[in-house]
Amino acid sequence: MNNSKPSHPQTCALSEAPAHQGTVYQNIGRVFEILSNCDADPIQVVALLRTTRSIVSGSAALLMVSDLDFVPGDLDIYTPLSQEESAMEIVQHHMNFEAKTSRMPRGYPDSSAIHKVHRLEKGHRSMNVIIVRGEDPTAALFHFHSTIVMNCLTAFGLYCAYPSLTFFDVGVVNLPVVLREVGVRRNAEECFDKYRNRGVTLVNDVRKLPRHSIHECRKDAECPHTLRSTVDAQGLYITLFEPTEAEAEYVARHRYATIWMMGGPMCGEKGTYFNNFVASIKASEITVSKGLTRYFRA
């Protein structure tokens, strides 16, 4: 890559998230195998992510960060709106997927980050190029139905927002998103059935899990009322591909990160309810919890 300005500070920023130990089964070989099983050339996928600031999420990303064993239905690529044309050019003319449908999102909440969904096929395999509003595709993760799918592959590595749940095949339901609209609820229920059949336990209340019987609301990383960020110490990031020097320098000056709170009924308190909150801001603004709280209250 030349020394011109890199165009993906959001996905580069995830490479600076703290890495956790004890994930020896994570490796490039597993990621490449999963991509290949989706009939997508791994090198081309990584190049797509790097060129268009896209991420891979959905069931394929869950396989990459867990030891679950199932065949993903398709490959989901999340792409910024400004990169839609470039991404579609790559997947059709370089990766040889054929465009089948293009539609506005259905089964997503109105306030989600999803703008449009392109469905493509190659033989018996399918790919969804999901266009997100704005320039930060990672923001879409936190509008998903549960924590079990709040994971992604970037051009530089793997990110898991809730490793202490995901590594035990457990997901907490994102209640404000699921309950907001009938269409969203119906789509979420279908997803819940799918993931339960794949061996995932889904709960509405994290306190129902034996390991979380002693729960500190708004403090525990798994609590839906804890304000989180993609650069906090509770997420897991595994670096697979180092950013170039030019990319690293640009990220240091311009990096953004996503902050979120799932919300829902307050733990152990009746009548107190919070909507979910998702935003992308300068990562320098959220390096300490005090800064997070100040931004959230503003």
PDB file of C-alpha atoms in Angstrom:
ATOM      1  CA  MET A   1       0.000   0.000   0.000  1.00  0.00           C
ATOM      2  CA  ASN A   2       1.272   3.493  -0.742  1.00  0.00           C
ATOM      3  CA  ASN A   3       1.629   6.290   1.798  1.00  0.00           C
ATOM      4  CA  SER A   4      -1.586   8.039   0.834  1.00  0.00           C
ATOM      5  CA  LYS A   5      -4.177   8.626   3.533  1.00  0.00           C
ATOM      6  CA  PRO A   6      -5.784   5.311   4.602  1.00  0.00           C
ATOM      7  CA  SER A   7      -9.568   5.383   4.549  1.00  0.00           C
ATOM      8  CA  HIS A   8     -10.569   3.091   7.397  1.00  0.00           C
ATOM      9  CA  PRO A   9      -9.871   4.585  10.845  1.00  0.00           C
ATOM     10  CA  GLN A  10     -12.892   2.847  12.397  1.00  0.00           C
ATOM     11  CA  THR A  11     -11.828  -0.695  11.618  1.00  0.00           C
ATOM     12  CA  CYS A  12      -8.172   0.118  12.307  1.00  0.00           C
ATOM     13  CA  ALA A  13      -9.190   1.418  15.739  1.00  0.00           C
ATOM     14  CA  LEU A  14     -10.400  -2.034  16.713  1.00  0.00           C
ATOM     15  CA  SER A  15      -6.845  -3.316  16.342  1.00  0.00           C
ATOM     16  CA  GLU A  16      -5.978  -1.246  19.407  1.00  0.00           C
ATOM     17  CA  ALA A  17      -8.592  -2.945  21.611  1.00  0.00           C
ATOM     18  CA  PRO A  18      -6.959  -4.929  24.442  1.00  0.00           C
ATOM     19  CA  ALA A  19      -6.225  -8.567  23.569  1.00  0.00           C
ATOM     20  CA  HIS A  20      -7.213 -11.285  26.062  1.00  0.00           C
ATOM     21  CA  GLN A  21      -5.375 -14.533  26.728  1.00  0.00           C
ATOM     22  CA  GLY A  22      -6.680 -18.087  26.652  1.00  0.00           C
ATOM     23  CA  THR A  23      -7.893 -18.099  23.043  1.00  0.00           C
ATOM     24  CA  VAL A  24      -5.383 -20.524  21.594  1.00  0.00           C
ATOM     25  CA  TYR A  25      -7.886 -21.958  19.116  1.00  0.00           C
ATOM     26  CA  GLN A  26      -8.052 -18.587  17.363  1.00  0.00           C
ATOM     27  CA  ASN A  27      -5.852 -18.470  14.284  1.00  0.00           C
ATOM     28  CA  ILE A  28      -5.776 -17.310  10.721  1.00  0.00           C
ATOM     29  CA  GLY A  29      -6.249 -20.867   9.498  1.00  0.00           C
ATOM     30  CA  ARG A  30      -9.665 -21.150  11.162  1.00  0.00           C
ATOM     31  CA  VAL A  31     -10.781 -17.816   9.724  1.00  0.00           C
ATOM     32  CA  PHE A  32      -9.617 -18.766   6.245  1.00  0.00           C
ATOM     33  CA  GLU A  33     -11.322 -22.163   6.474  1.00  0.00           C
ATOM     34  CA  ILE A  34     -14.670 -20.577   7.391  1.00  0.00           C
ATOM     35  CA  LEU A  35     -14.414 -18.059   4.562  1.00  0.00           C
ATOM     36  CA  SER A  36     -13.475 -20.805   2.106  1.00  0.00           C
ATOM     37  CA  ASN A  37     -16.479 -22.870   3.240  1.00  0.00           C
ATOM     38  CA  CYS A  38     -18.619 -19.882   2.215  1.00  0.00           C
ATOM     39  CA  ASP A  39     -17.057 -20.152  -1.271  1.00  0.00           C
ATOM     40  CA  ALA A  40     -15.227 -16.868  -0.758  1.00  0.00           C
ATOM     41  CA  ASP A  41     -11.502 -16.569  -1.367  1.00  0.00           C
ATOM     42  CA  PRO A  42     -10.014 -15.502   2.019  1.00  0.00           C
ATOM     43  CA  ILE A  43      -7.355 -13.239   0.498  1.00  0.00           C
ATOM     44  CA  GLN A  44     -10.001 -11.482  -1.596  1.00  0.00           C
ATOM     45  CA  VAL A  45     -12.261 -11.074   1.431  1.00  0.00           C
ATOM     46  CA  VAL A  46      -9.494  -9.477   3.488  1.00  0.00           C
ATOM     47  CA  ALA A  47      -8.657  -7.195   0.565  1.00  0.00           C
ATOM     48  CA  LEU A  48     -12.337  -6.233   0.318  1.00  0.00           C
ATOM     49  CA  LEU A  49     -12.459  -5.383   4.019  1.00  0.00           C
ATOM     50  CA  ARG A  50      -9.285  -3.336   3.777  1.00  0.00           C
ATOM     51  CA  THR A  51     -10.317  -1.463   0.618  1.00  0.00           C
ATOM     52  CA  THR A  52     -13.900  -0.626   1.598  1.00  0.00           C
ATOM     53  CA  ARG A  53     -13.683  -0.402   5.437  1.00  0.00           C
ATOM     54  CA  SER A  54     -16.142  -3.302   5.620  1.00  0.00           C
ATOM     55  CA  ILE A  55     -16.477  -6.039   8.243  1.00  0.00           C
ATOM     56  CA  VAL A  56     -17.729  -9.629   8.281  1.00  0.00           C
ATOM     57  CA  SER A  57     -20.341 -10.328  10.948  1.00  0.00           C
ATOM     58  CA  GLY A  58     -23.281 -12.693  11.514  1.00  0.00           C
ATOM     59  CA  SER A  59     -22.948 -16.449  11.968  1.00  0.00           C
ATOM     60  CA  ALA A  60     -19.601 -16.684  10.125  1.00  0.00           C
ATOM     61  CA  ALA A  61     -17.985 -14.213  12.551  1.00  0.00           C
ATOM     62  CA  LEU A  62     -19.481 -16.111  15.508  1.00  0.00           C
ATOM     63  CA  LEU A  63     -17.788 -19.291  14.275  1.00  0.00           C
ATOM     64  CA  MET A  64     -14.490 -17.408  14.062  1.00  0.00           C
ATOM     65  CA  VAL A  65     -14.573 -16.309  17.720  1.00  0.00           C
ATOM     66  CA  SER A  66     -16.119 -19.431  19.297  1.00  0.00           C
ATOM     67  CA  ASP A  67     -15.759 -23.199  19.291  1.00  0.00           C
ATOM     68  CA  LEU A  68     -19.304 -23.792  18.045  1.00  0.00           C
ATOM     69  CA  ASP A  69     -19.611 -26.192  15.134  1.00  0.00           C
ATOM     70  CA  PHE A  70     -22.228 -25.454  12.473  1.00  0.00           C
ATOM     71  CA  VAL A  71     -22.424 -24.452   8.824  1.00  0.00           C
ATOM     72  CA  PRO A  72     -23.243 -20.731   8.363  1.00  0.00           C
ATOM     73  CA  GLY A  73     -26.168 -20.055   6.064  1.00  0.00           C
ATOM     74  CA  ASP A  74     -24.398 -17.245   4.231  1.00  0.00           C
ATOM     75  CA  LEU A  75     -21.611 -14.694   4.495  1.00  0.00           C
ATOM     76  CA  ASP A  76     -22.618 -11.237   5.760  1.00  0.00           C
ATOM     77  CA  ILE A  77     -20.463  -8.260   4.742  1.00  0.00           C
ATOM     78  CA  TYR A  78     -21.278  -4.897   6.367  1.00  0.00           C
ATOM     79  CA  THR A  79     -20.146  -1.947   4.246  1.00  0.00           C
ATOM     80  CA  PRO A  80     -20.298   1.846   4.749  1.00  0.00           C
ATOM     81  CA  LEU A  81     -22.768   3.647   2.488  1.00  0.00           C
ATOM     82  CA  SER A  82     -19.990   5.570   0.737  1.00  0.00           C
ATOM     83  CA  GLN A  83     -18.312   2.284  -0.247  1.00  0.00           C
ATOM     84  CA  GLU A  84     -21.407   0.527  -1.651  1.00  0.00           C
ATOM     85  CA  GLU A  85     -20.409   0.802  -5.310  1.00  0.00           C
ATOM     86  CA  SER A  86     -16.824  -0.326  -4.674  1.00  0.00           C
ATOM     87  CA  ALA A  87     -17.885  -3.309  -2.578  1.00  0.00           C
ATOM     88  CA  MET A  88     -20.430  -4.501  -5.130  1.00  0.00           C
ATOM     89  CA  GLU A  89     -17.838  -4.155  -7.901  1.00  0.00           C
ATOM     90  CA  ILE A  90     -15.398  -6.363  -5.985  1.00  0.00           C
ATOM     91  CA  VAL A  91     -17.813  -9.131  -4.969  1.00  0.00           C
ATOM     92  CA  GLN A  92     -19.317  -9.383  -8.458  1.00  0.00           C
ATOM     93  CA  HIS A  93     -16.338  -8.948 -10.765  1.00  0.00           C
ATOM     94  CA  HIS A  94     -13.468 -10.238  -8.613  1.00  0.00           C
ATOM     95  CA  MET A  95     -15.145 -12.756  -6.294  1.00  0.00           C
ATOM     96  CA  ASN A  96     -17.658 -13.897  -8.950  1.00  0.00           C
ATOM     97  CA  PHE A  97     -20.835 -13.649  -6.886  1.00  0.00           C
ATOM     98  CA  GLU A  98     -23.970 -12.867  -8.892  1.00  0.00           C
ATOM     99  CA  ALA A  99     -26.361 -10.175  -7.625  1.00  0.00           C
ATOM    100  CA  LYS A 100     -29.879 -11.539  -7.092  1.00  0.00           C
ATOM    101  CA  THR A 101     -31.861  -9.013  -5.067  1.00  0.00           C
ATOM    102  CA  SER A 102     -31.464  -5.540  -3.639  1.00  0.00           C
ATOM    103  CA  ARG A 103     -33.944  -4.313  -1.059  1.00  0.00           C
ATOM    104  CA  MET A 104     -34.500  -1.946   1.775  1.00  0.00           C
ATOM    105  CA  PRO A 105     -34.105  -3.652   5.143  1.00  0.00           C
ATOM    106  CA  ARG A 106     -36.951  -5.713   6.568  1.00  0.00           C
ATOM    107  CA  GLY A 107     -36.900  -7.219  10.030  1.00  0.00           C
ATOM    108  CA  TYR A 108     -34.548  -4.539  11.348  1.00  0.00           C
ATOM    109  CA  PRO A 109     -35.511  -1.749  13.761  1.00  0.00           C
ATOM    110  CA  ASP A 110     -36.127   1.632  12.141  1.00  0.00           C
ATOM    111  CA  SER A 111     -33.337   3.161  14.189  1.00  0.00           C
ATOM    112  CA  SER A 112     -30.763   0.535  13.203  1.00  0.00           C
ATOM    113  CA  ALA A 113     -27.707   1.282  11.123  1.00  0.00           C
ATOM    114  CA  ILE A 114     -28.927  -0.764   8.143  1.00  0.00           C
ATOM    115  CA  HIS A 115     -29.618   1.116   4.893  1.00  0.00           C
ATOM    116  CA  LYS A 116     -29.910  -1.573   2.195  1.00  0.00           C
ATOM    117  CA  VAL A 117     -29.294  -5.303   1.705  1.00  0.00           C
ATOM    118  CA  HIS A 118     -27.818  -6.823  -1.475  1.00  0.00           C
ATOM    119  CA  ARG A 119     -28.093 -10.593  -1.802  1.00  0.00           C
ATOM    120  CA  LEU A 120     -25.645 -12.406  -4.088  1.00  0.00           C
ATOM    121  CA  GLU A 121     -25.085 -16.047  -4.959  1.00  0.00           C
ATOM    122  CA  LYS A 122     -22.341 -18.285  -6.299  1.00  0.00           C
ATOM    123  CA  GLY A 123     -23.475 -21.848  -6.887  1.00  0.00           C
ATOM    124  CA  HIS A 124     -25.116 -23.055  -3.680  1.00  0.00           C
ATOM    125  CA  ARG A 125     -23.516 -20.389  -1.493  1.00  0.00           C
ATOM    126  CA  SER A 126     -24.843 -16.908  -0.799  1.00  0.00           C
ATOM    127  CA  MET A 127     -23.508 -13.582   0.401  1.00  0.00           C
ATOM    128  CA  ASN A 128     -25.258 -10.521   1.802  1.00  0.00           C
ATOM    129  CA  VAL A 129     -23.613  -7.142   1.277  1.00  0.00           C
ATOM    130  CA  ILE A 130     -25.356  -5.065   3.923  1.00  0.00           C
ATOM    131  CA  ILE A 131     -24.993  -1.319   3.480  1.00  0.00           C
ATOM    132  CA  VAL A 132     -24.868   0.654   6.715  1.00  0.00           C
ATOM    133  CA  ARG A 133     -25.625   4.299   7.284  1.00  0.00           C
ATOM    134  CA  GLY A 134     -22.589   6.424   8.015  1.00  0.00           C
ATOM    135  CA  GLU A 135     -18.946   5.414   7.838  1.00  0.00           C
ATOM    136  CA  ASP A 136     -18.610   3.023  10.798  1.00  0.00           C
ATOM    137  CA  PRO A 137     -19.895  -0.502  10.034  1.00  0.00           C
ATOM    138  CA  THR A 138     -19.161  -1.714  13.572  1.00  0.00           C
ATOM    139  CA  ALA A 139     -22.064   0.403  14.867  1.00  0.00           C
ATOM    140  CA  ALA A 140     -24.453  -2.065  13.228  1.00  0.00           C
ATOM    141  CA  LEU A 141     -23.354  -4.837  15.616  1.00  0.00           C
ATOM    142  CA  PHE A 142     -25.033  -3.266  18.605  1.00  0.00           C
ATOM    143  CA  HIS A 143     -28.436  -3.105  16.959  1.00  0.00           C
ATOM    144  CA  PHE A 144     -28.376  -6.910  16.624  1.00  0.00           C
ATOM    145  CA  HIS A 145     -30.843  -9.166  18.434  1.00  0.00           C
ATOM    146  CA  SER A 146     -28.426 -10.520  21.058  1.00  0.00           C
ATOM    147  CA  THR A 147     -24.833 -10.438  22.258  1.00  0.00           C
ATOM    148  CA  ILE A 148     -24.060 -13.782  20.629  1.00  0.00           C
ATOM    149  CA  VAL A 149     -23.727 -12.064  17.225  1.00  0.00           C
ATOM    150  CA  MET A 150     -21.903  -8.924  18.375  1.00  0.00           C
ATOM    151  CA  ASN A 151     -18.662 -10.059  16.764  1.00  0.00           C
ATOM    152  CA  CYS A 152     -16.829  -9.190  13.572  1.00  0.00           C
ATOM    153  CA  LEU A 153     -13.838  -9.791  11.359  1.00  0.00           C
ATOM    154  CA  THR A 154     -12.108  -6.608  10.229  1.00  0.00           C
ATOM    155  CA  ALA A 155      -9.241  -6.211   7.795  1.00  0.00           C
ATOM    156  CA  PHE A 156      -6.906  -6.495  10.788  1.00  0.00           C
ATOM    157  CA  GLY A 157      -8.402  -9.107  13.093  1.00  0.00           C
ATOM    158  CA  LEU A 158     -11.310 -10.474  15.114  1.00  0.00           C
ATOM    159  CA  TYR A 159     -13.448  -8.626  17.636  1.00  0.00           C
ATOM    160  CA  CYS A 160     -15.884 -10.098  20.195  1.00  0.00           C
ATOM    161  CA  ALA A 161     -17.871  -7.652  22.342  1.00  0.00           C
ATOM    162  CA  TYR A 162     -18.957 -10.156  25.016  1.00  0.00           C
ATOM    163  CA  PRO A 163     -16.289 -12.889  25.261  1.00  0.00           C
ATOM    164  CA  SER A 164     -17.255 -13.959  28.792  1.00  0.00           C
ATOM    165  CA  LEU A 165     -20.683 -14.909  27.407  1.00  0.00           C
ATOM    166  CA  THR A 166     -19.818 -15.967  23.864  1.00  0.00           C
ATOM    167  CA  PHE A 167     -17.078 -18.390  24.944  1.00  0.00           C
ATOM    168  CA  PHE A 168     -19.712 -20.236  26.997  1.00  0.00           C
ATOM    169  CA  ASP A 169     -22.150 -20.276  24.022  1.00  0.00           C
ATOM    170  CA  VAL A 170     -24.451 -17.828  25.826  1.00  0.00           C
ATOM    171  CA  GLY A 171     -26.166 -14.711  24.513  1.00  0.00           C
ATOM    172  CA  VAL A 172     -28.159 -11.972  26.248  1.00  0.00           C
ATOM    173  CA  VAL A 173     -31.152 -10.704  24.265  1.00  0.00           C
ATOM    174  CA  ASN A 174     -31.072  -7.057  23.185  1.00  0.00           C
ATOM    175  CA  LEU A 175     -34.600  -6.423  24.481  1.00  0.00           C
ATOM    176  CA  PRO A 176     -35.135  -2.782  23.366  1.00  0.00           C
ATOM    177  CA  VAL A 177     -34.339  -3.801  19.778  1.00  0.00           C
ATOM    178  CA  VAL A 178     -36.327  -7.039  19.786  1.00  0.00           C
ATOM    179  CA  LEU A 179     -39.467  -5.595  21.381  1.00  0.00           C
ATOM    180  CA  ARG A 180     -39.626  -2.359  19.413  1.00  0.00           C
ATOM    181  CA  GLU A 181     -41.619  -3.511  16.374  1.00  0.00           C
ATOM    182  CA  VAL A 182     -43.651  -6.577  15.392  1.00  0.00           C
ATOM    183  CA  GLY A 183     -41.592  -7.258  12.258  1.00  0.00           C
ATOM    184  CA  VAL A 184     -38.348  -7.034  14.194  1.00  0.00           C
ATOM    185  CA  ARG A 185     -39.708  -9.325  16.907  1.00  0.00           C
ATOM    186  CA  ARG A 186     -40.753 -11.940  14.364  1.00  0.00           C
ATOM    187  CA  ASN A 187     -37.352 -11.870  12.652  1.00  0.00           C
ATOM    188  CA  ALA A 188     -35.580 -12.081  16.016  1.00  0.00           C
ATOM    189  CA  GLU A 189     -37.611 -15.118  17.101  1.00  0.00           C
ATOM    190  CA  GLU A 190     -36.566 -16.925  13.927  1.00  0.00           C
ATOM    191  CA  CYS A 191     -32.943 -16.056  14.673  1.00  0.00           C
ATOM    192  CA  PHE A 192     -33.301 -17.238  18.271  1.00  0.00           C
ATOM    193  CA  ASP A 193     -34.599 -20.629  17.105  1.00  0.00           C
ATOM    194  CA  LYS A 194     -31.699 -20.897  14.656  1.00  0.00           C
ATOM    195  CA  TYR A 195     -29.044 -20.174  17.258  1.00  0.00           C
ATOM    196  CA  ARG A 196     -30.637 -22.400  19.909  1.00  0.00           C
ATOM    197  CA  ASN A 197     -30.490 -25.231  17.385  1.00  0.00           C
ATOM    198  CA  ARG A 198     -26.793 -24.457  16.993  1.00  0.00           C
ATOM    199  CA  GLY A 199     -26.188 -24.925  20.721  1.00  0.00           C
ATOM    200  CA  VAL A 200     -26.532 -21.360  22.000  1.00  0.00           C
ATOM    201  CA  THR A 201     -28.304 -20.502  25.267  1.00  0.00           C
ATOM    202  CA  LEU A 202     -30.212 -17.198  25.071  1.00  0.00           C
ATOM    203  CA  VAL A 203     -31.468 -15.340  28.149  1.00  0.00           C
ATOM    204  CA  ASN A 204     -33.344 -12.093  28.741  1.00  0.00           C
ATOM    205  CA  ASP A 205     -31.728 -11.516  32.136  1.00  0.00           C
ATOM    206  CA  VAL A 206     -28.017 -12.111  32.662  1.00  0.00           C
ATOM    207  CA  ARG A 207     -28.668 -12.678  36.379  1.00  0.00           C
ATOM    208  CA  LYS A 208     -30.362 -15.991  35.511  1.00  0.00           C
ATOM    209  CA  LEU A 209     -26.980 -17.445  34.611  1.00  0.00           C
ATOM    210  CA  PRO A 210     -25.283 -19.287  37.527  1.00  0.00           C
ATOM    211  CA  ARG A 211     -21.997 -17.461  36.979  1.00  0.00           C
ATOM    212  CA  HIS A 212     -23.791 -14.115  37.289  1.00  0.00           C
ATOM    213  CA  SER A 213     -25.901 -14.707  40.390  1.00  0.00           C
ATOM    214  CA  ILE A 214     -23.845 -11.956  42.063  1.00  0.00           C
ATOM    215  CA  HIS A 215     -24.438  -9.096  39.683  1.00  0.00           C
ATOM    216  CA  GLU A 216     -23.375  -5.456  39.747  1.00  0.00           C
ATOM    217  CA  CYS A 217     -25.739  -3.522  37.532  1.00  0.00           C
ATOM    218  CA  ARG A 218     -24.059  -0.900  35.332  1.00  0.00           C
ATOM    219  CA  LYS A 219     -20.622  -2.312  36.268  1.00  0.00           C
ATOM    220  CA  ASP A 220     -20.431  -5.894  35.039  1.00  0.00           C
ATOM    221  CA  ALA A 221     -19.324  -6.090  31.406  1.00  0.00           C
ATOM    222  CA  GLU A 222     -22.264  -8.387  30.574  1.00  0.00           C
ATOM    223  CA  CYS A 223     -24.886  -6.084  32.108  1.00  0.00           C
ATOM    224  CA  PRO A 224     -27.083  -4.518  29.393  1.00  0.00           C
ATOM    225  CA  HIS A 225     -26.954  -1.227  31.324  1.00  0.00           C
ATOM    226  CA  THR A 226     -23.174  -0.970  31.372  1.00  0.00           C
ATOM    227  CA  LEU A 227     -21.867   1.608  28.925  1.00  0.00           C
ATOM    228  CA  ARG A 228     -19.361  -0.161  26.691  1.00  0.00           C
ATOM    229  CA  SER A 229     -17.001   0.724  23.859  1.00  0.00           C
ATOM    230  CA  THR A 230     -15.092  -1.146  21.174  1.00  0.00           C
ATOM    231  CA  VAL A 231     -11.833  -0.058  22.810  1.00  0.00           C
ATOM    232  CA  ASP A 232     -12.639  -0.990  26.405  1.00  0.00           C
ATOM    233  CA  ALA A 233     -10.960  -3.772  28.391  1.00  0.00           C
ATOM    234  CA  GLN A 234     -14.038  -6.038  28.368  1.00  0.00           C
ATOM    235  CA  GLY A 235     -14.042  -6.818  24.659  1.00  0.00           C
ATOM    236  CA  LEU A 236     -11.685  -9.268  22.987  1.00  0.00           C
ATOM    237  CA  TYR A 237      -9.540  -8.368  20.008  1.00  0.00           C
ATOM    238  CA  ILE A 238      -7.248 -10.800  18.219  1.00  0.00           C
ATOM    239  CA  THR A 239      -4.832  -9.215  15.761  1.00  0.00           C
ATOM    240  CA  LEU A 240      -4.441 -11.257  12.588  1.00  0.00           C
ATOM    241  CA  PHE A 241      -2.972  -8.714  10.187  1.00  0.00           C
ATOM    242  CA  GLU A 242      -0.918  -5.736  11.344  1.00  0.00           C
ATOM    243  CA  PRO A 243      -1.884  -2.314   9.939  1.00  0.00           C
ATOM    244  CA  THR A 244       0.719  -0.702   7.740  1.00  0.00           C
ATOM    245  CA  GLU A 245       2.764   2.168   9.154  1.00  0.00           C
ATOM    246  CA  ALA A 246       0.656   4.687   7.209  1.00  0.00           C
ATOM    247  CA  GLU A 247      -2.572   3.142   8.514  1.00  0.00           C
ATOM    248  CA  ALA A 248      -1.331   3.096  12.102  1.00  0.00           C
ATOM    249  CA  GLU A 249      -0.258   6.727  11.933  1.00  0.00           C
ATOM    250  CA  TYR A 250      -3.585   7.815  10.465  1.00  0.00           C
ATOM    251  CA  VAL A 251      -5.554   5.894  13.077  1.00  0.00           C
ATOM    252  CA  ALA A 252      -3.536   7.487  15.867  1.00  0.00           C
ATOM    253  CA  ARG A 253      -4.771  10.883  14.683  1.00  0.00           C
ATOM    254  CA  HIS A 254      -8.288  10.116  13.459  1.00  0.00           C
ATOM    255  CA  ARG A 255      -9.506   6.884  15.017  1.00  0.00           C
ATOM    256  CA  TYR A 256     -13.145   6.504  15.988  1.00  0.00           C
ATOM    257  CA  ALA A 257     -14.799   3.876  18.143  1.00  0.00           C
ATOM    258  CA  THR A 258     -18.358   2.782  18.842  1.00  0.00           C
ATOM    259  CA  ILE A 259     -19.950   3.150  22.266  1.00  0.00           C
ATOM    260  CA  TRP A 260     -23.184   1.423  23.195  1.00  0.00           C
ATOM    261  CA  MET A 261     -25.572   0.401  25.948  1.00  0.00           C
ATOM    262  CA  MET A 262     -28.174  -2.275  25.237  1.00  0.00           C
ATOM    263  CA  GLY A 263     -30.648  -1.040  27.847  1.00  0.00           C
ATOM    264  CA  GLY A 264     -33.983  -2.662  28.688  1.00  0.00           C
ATOM    265  CA  PRO A 265     -35.541  -3.185  32.145  1.00  0.00           C
ATOM    266  CA  MET A 266     -33.209  -2.166  34.961  1.00  0.00           C
ATOM    267  CA  CYS A 267     -31.784  -5.188  36.758  1.00  0.00           C
ATOM    268  CA  GLY A 268     -33.934  -5.917  39.816  1.00  0.00           C
ATOM    269  CA  GLU A 269     -35.973  -2.703  39.543  1.00  0.00           C
ATOM    270  CA  LYS A 270     -39.543  -2.582  38.312  1.00  0.00           C
ATOM    271  CA  GLY A 271     -40.700   0.389  36.258  1.00  0.00           C
ATOM    272  CA  THR A 272     -37.233   1.525  35.167  1.00  0.00           C
ATOM    273  CA  TYR A 273     -36.463   1.008  31.486  1.00  0.00           C
ATOM    274  CA  PHE A 274     -33.772   2.310  29.148  1.00  0.00           C
ATOM    275  CA  ASN A 275     -33.691   2.330  25.357  1.00  0.00           C
ATOM    276  CA  ASN A 276     -30.567   1.132  23.612  1.00  0.00           C
ATOM    277  CA  PHE A 277     -27.866   3.646  22.773  1.00  0.00           C
ATOM    278  CA  VAL A 278     -25.261   3.408  19.980  1.00  0.00           C
ATOM    279  CA  ALA A 279     -22.874   6.108  18.746  1.00  0.00           C
ATOM    280  CA  SER A 280     -19.510   6.466  17.008  1.00  0.00           C
ATOM    281  CA  ILE A 281     -17.192   9.081  18.498  1.00  0.00           C
ATOM    282  CA  LYS A 282     -13.507   9.949  18.660  1.00  0.00           C
ATOM    283  CA  ALA A 283     -11.783   7.153  20.551  1.00  0.00           C
ATOM    284  CA  SER A 284      -9.772   9.703  22.531  1.00  0.00           C
ATOM    285  CA  GLU A 285     -13.031  10.811  24.170  1.00  0.00           C
ATOM    286  CA  ILE A 286     -13.675   7.404  25.733  1.00  0.00           C
ATOM    287  CA  THR A 287     -10.318   6.302  27.038  1.00  0.00           C
ATOM    288  CA  VAL A 288     -11.523   6.580  30.659  1.00  0.00           C
ATOM    289  CA  SER A 289     -14.886   5.755  32.185  1.00  0.00           C
ATOM    290  CA  LYS A 290     -15.312   9.333  33.364  1.00  0.00           C
ATOM    291  CA  GLY A 291     -15.131  10.508  29.767  1.00  0.00           C
ATOM    292  CA  LEU A 292     -17.682   7.915  28.738  1.00  0.00           C
ATOM    293  CA  THR A 293     -20.097   9.028  31.422  1.00  0.00           C
ATOM    294  CA  ARG A 294     -19.659  12.689  30.530  1.00  0.00           C
ATOM    295  CA  TYR A 295     -20.374  12.026  26.861  1.00  0.00           C
ATOM    296  CA  PHE A 296     -23.401   9.864  27.627  1.00  0.00           C
ATOM    297  CA  ARG A 297     -24.946  12.507  29.865  1.00  0.00           C
ATOM    298  CA  ALA A 298     -24.346  15.345  27.416  1.00  0.00           C
TER     299      ALA A 298
END
